[in-house]
Short mmCIF file of N, CA and C in Angstrom, two decimals:
data_model
loop_
_atom_site.label_atom_id
_atom_site.label_comp_id
_atom_site.label_asym_id
_atom_site.label_seq_id
_atom_site.Cartn_x
_atom_site.Cartn_y
_atom_site.Cartn_z
N UNK A 616 0.96 -0.91 -0.01
CA UNK A 616 0.18 -0.14 -0.21
C UNK A 616 0.78 1.04 -0.29
N UNK A 617 0.64 2.15 -0.86
CA UNK A 617 1.44 3.38 -0.87
C UNK A 617 1.24 4.09 0.16
N UNK A 618 1.87 5.08 0.20
CA UNK A 618 2.30 5.85 1.79
C UNK A 618 0.66 7.20 1.41
N UNK A 619 0.57 8.45 2.35
CA UNK A 619 0.00 9.55 2.16
C UNK A 619 0.74 10.57 1.31
N UNK A 620 0.03 11.03 0.35
CA UNK A 620 1.00 12.00 -0.70
C UNK A 620 0.66 13.49 0.16
N UNK A 621 1.24 14.35 -0.64
CA UNK A 621 0.96 15.82 -0.47
C UNK A 621 0.63 16.57 -1.62
N UNK A 622 -0.70 17.82 -1.52
CA UNK A 622 -1.33 18.37 -2.52
C UNK A 622 -0.69 19.93 -2.18
N UNK A 623 -0.36 20.14 -2.63
CA UNK A 623 -0.02 21.84 -2.73
C UNK A 623 -0.44 22.78 -3.41
N UNK A 624 -1.94 23.69 -3.55
CA UNK A 624 -2.73 24.05 -3.86
C UNK A 624 -2.48 25.78 -3.47
N UNK A 625 -1.66 26.29 -2.81
CA UNK A 625 -1.62 27.25 -2.25
C UNK A 625 -0.02 28.30 -2.51
N UNK A 626 0.38 29.70 -1.77
CA UNK A 626 1.84 29.44 -1.30
C UNK A 626 2.10 29.27 -0.48
N UNK A 627 3.65 28.59 -0.55
CA UNK A 627 4.17 27.92 0.90
C UNK A 627 5.74 29.17 0.66
N UNK A 628 6.40 29.77 1.74
CA UNK A 628 7.32 30.10 1.53
C UNK A 628 8.15 30.42 2.96
N UNK A 629 9.58 30.29 2.77
CA UNK A 629 10.50 30.42 3.81
C UNK A 629 11.17 30.54 3.19
N UNK A 630 11.25 32.90 3.80
CA UNK A 630 12.36 33.85 3.35
C UNK A 630 13.81 33.86 3.63
N UNK A 631 13.97 32.85 4.62
CA UNK A 631 15.13 32.73 4.84
C UNK A 631 15.96 31.53 5.05
N UNK A 632 15.11 30.63 5.21
CA UNK A 632 15.13 28.99 5.42
C UNK A 632 15.18 28.09 4.16
N UNK A 633 15.08 27.06 4.12
CA UNK A 633 14.96 25.95 3.55
C UNK A 633 13.40 25.57 3.69
N UNK A 634 13.30 24.53 2.38
CA UNK A 634 11.59 24.19 2.87
C UNK A 634 11.96 22.22 2.14
N UNK A 635 11.78 21.22 3.42
CA UNK A 635 12.40 20.28 2.67
C UNK A 635 10.90 19.24 2.99
N UNK A 636 9.90 18.33 1.66
CA UNK A 636 9.35 17.84 1.29
C UNK A 636 9.44 16.91 1.42
N UNK A 637 8.45 15.59 2.24
CA UNK A 637 9.45 14.15 2.24
C UNK A 637 8.06 13.54 2.20
N UNK A 638 7.28 12.53 0.91
CA UNK A 638 6.15 12.07 0.88
C UNK A 638 6.64 10.89 0.69
N UNK A 639 5.59 9.61 1.19
CA UNK A 639 5.53 8.44 0.76
C UNK A 639 4.29 8.20 -0.20
N UNK A 640 3.67 8.78 -0.40
CA UNK A 640 2.80 9.21 -1.53
C UNK A 640 3.42 10.52 -2.44
N UNK A 641 2.47 10.22 -3.46
CA UNK A 641 2.62 11.14 -4.74
C UNK A 641 2.38 13.07 -3.80
N UNK A 642 3.30 13.39 -4.70
CA UNK A 642 3.33 15.02 -4.51
C UNK A 642 3.01 15.45 -5.38
N UNK A 643 1.52 16.42 -5.65
CA UNK A 643 1.10 17.54 -6.11
C UNK A 643 1.13 18.95 -6.24
N UNK A 644 1.79 19.53 -6.76
CA UNK A 644 1.59 21.01 -7.11
C UNK A 644 1.03 21.56 -7.92
N UNK A 645 0.00 22.12 -7.29
CA UNK A 645 -1.56 22.91 -8.85
C UNK A 645 -0.88 23.69 -9.21
N UNK A 646 -1.58 23.73 -10.84
CA UNK A 646 -1.09 24.77 -11.65
C UNK A 646 -0.64 26.23 -10.34
N UNK A 647 -1.27 26.97 -9.31
CA UNK A 647 -1.34 27.97 -9.26
C UNK A 647 -0.60 28.53 -8.00
N UNK A 648 0.18 27.14 -7.76
CA UNK A 648 0.82 26.83 -6.10
C UNK A 648 2.16 28.01 -6.63
N UNK A 649 3.11 28.21 -5.69
CA UNK A 649 4.05 28.42 -5.47
C UNK A 649 4.51 27.89 -3.91
N UNK A 650 6.34 27.47 -4.70
CA UNK A 650 6.96 27.68 -3.28
C UNK A 650 7.92 28.38 -3.33
N UNK A 651 8.30 29.10 -2.65
CA UNK A 651 9.90 30.01 -2.31
C UNK A 651 10.53 29.95 -1.08
N UNK A 652 11.79 29.23 -1.39
CA UNK A 652 12.65 29.25 0.05
C UNK A 652 14.09 29.89 0.02
N UNK A 653 14.17 30.67 0.66
CA UNK A 653 15.20 31.71 1.11
C UNK A 653 16.97 30.58 0.50
N UNK A 654 16.26 29.48 1.33
CA UNK A 654 17.70 28.79 1.26
C UNK A 654 17.48 27.71 -0.25
N UNK A 655 17.36 26.47 0.44
CA UNK A 655 17.30 24.98 -0.31
C UNK A 655 15.79 25.09 -0.48
N UNK A 656 15.30 24.05 -1.35
CA UNK A 656 14.21 23.39 -1.29
C UNK A 656 14.36 22.28 -2.08
N UNK A 657 13.45 21.19 -1.61
CA UNK A 657 14.12 19.79 -1.95
C UNK A 657 12.75 19.23 -1.50
N UNK A 658 12.62 18.46 -2.55
CA UNK A 658 11.03 17.70 -2.16
C UNK A 658 11.19 15.97 -2.61
N UNK A 659 10.89 15.04 -2.46
CA UNK A 659 11.53 13.84 -2.32
C UNK A 659 9.89 12.98 -2.12
N UNK A 660 9.70 12.08 -2.75
CA UNK A 660 8.77 11.52 -2.75
C UNK A 660 8.91 9.86 -3.52
N UNK A 661 9.01 8.52 -2.68
CA UNK A 661 9.00 7.31 -2.98
C UNK A 661 7.80 6.84 -2.62
N UNK A 662 7.31 7.32 -3.89
CA UNK A 662 5.74 6.88 -4.47
C UNK A 662 6.45 5.85 -5.95
N UNK A 663 6.08 4.92 -6.13
CA UNK A 663 6.28 4.21 -7.10
C UNK A 663 4.81 3.81 -7.87
N UNK A 664 4.61 3.71 -8.95
CA UNK A 664 3.69 3.01 -9.79
C UNK A 664 3.55 2.48 -10.82
N UNK A 665 3.02 1.25 -11.46
CA UNK A 665 2.77 0.92 -12.27
C UNK A 665 2.05 1.31 -13.60
N UNK A 666 2.22 1.46 -14.68
CA UNK A 666 1.17 2.09 -16.22
C UNK A 666 1.29 1.16 -17.43
N UNK A 667 0.43 0.18 -18.02
CA UNK A 667 0.96 -0.90 -18.82
C UNK A 667 2.27 -2.04 -18.17
N UNK A 668 2.07 -2.05 -17.20
CA UNK A 668 3.15 -3.38 -17.31
C UNK A 668 4.24 -2.71 -16.95
N UNK A 669 4.73 -1.46 -17.14
CA UNK A 669 5.74 -0.68 -16.75
C UNK A 669 5.78 0.21 -15.54
N UNK A 670 6.68 -0.53 -14.77
CA UNK A 670 6.83 0.39 -13.35
C UNK A 670 7.42 1.75 -13.25
N UNK A 671 6.78 2.77 -12.41
CA UNK A 671 7.86 4.05 -12.67
C UNK A 671 7.86 4.49 -11.48
N UNK A 672 8.95 5.14 -11.14
CA UNK A 672 9.52 5.26 -9.76
C UNK A 672 9.30 6.69 -9.34
N UNK A 673 9.04 7.62 -8.56
CA UNK A 673 8.75 9.00 -8.30
C UNK A 673 7.54 9.47 -8.41
N UNK A 674 7.53 9.86 -8.01
CA UNK A 674 5.75 10.63 -7.92
C UNK A 674 5.50 11.89 -7.82
N UNK A 675 6.41 12.92 -8.53
CA UNK A 675 6.18 14.49 -8.37
C UNK A 675 5.57 15.01 -9.47
N UNK A 676 4.96 15.23 -9.61
CA UNK A 676 4.23 16.39 -10.29
C UNK A 676 3.75 17.63 -10.21
N UNK A 677 5.07 18.68 -10.76
CA UNK A 677 5.07 20.03 -10.91
C UNK A 677 3.88 20.41 -12.06
N UNK A 678 2.82 21.44 -11.67
CA UNK A 678 2.51 22.47 -12.94
C UNK A 678 2.68 23.69 -12.29
N UNK A 679 2.76 24.28 -11.02
CA UNK A 679 2.96 25.53 -10.36
C UNK A 679 4.75 26.04 -10.89
N UNK A 680 5.26 26.87 -9.71
CA UNK A 680 6.34 27.47 -10.06
C UNK A 680 6.84 27.23 -8.33
N UNK A 681 8.33 26.95 -7.98
CA UNK A 681 9.65 26.09 -7.47
C UNK A 681 10.57 27.45 -7.68
N UNK A 682 10.62 28.20 -6.60
CA UNK A 682 11.86 29.03 -6.83
C UNK A 682 12.61 28.70 -5.61
N UNK A 683 13.94 28.85 -5.80
CA UNK A 683 14.78 28.22 -4.17
C UNK A 683 16.50 29.57 -4.49
N UNK A 684 16.78 29.75 -3.08
CA UNK A 684 17.72 30.54 -3.36
C UNK A 684 17.45 32.39 -3.19
N UNK A 685 16.01 32.45 -3.61
CA UNK A 685 15.91 33.71 -3.13
C UNK A 685 15.83 34.66 -2.06
N UNK A 686 16.24 35.80 -2.32
CA UNK A 686 16.05 36.81 -1.32
C UNK A 686 14.39 37.05 -1.26
N UNK A 687 14.55 37.74 0.22
CA UNK A 687 13.06 37.64 0.56
C UNK A 687 12.80 39.52 -0.13
N UNK A 688 11.48 39.62 -0.27
CA UNK A 688 11.09 40.66 -0.79
C UNK A 688 10.59 40.55 -1.70
#
């Protein structure tokens, strides 16, 4: 059984630090979502799925904006 996933649909900001997201399920970032980190931005998913008898590893789906190493303001 797969783990719990993460759905991000808004804004997640760390103006002076880092953002780390780790999930056993899928990580989905919606089209209007924004992740902004003053430091590092790390997203990890251990989600595995099978499609047409082929196994795929990783379940990160980004349709939003990811920014790392940006200055506050």
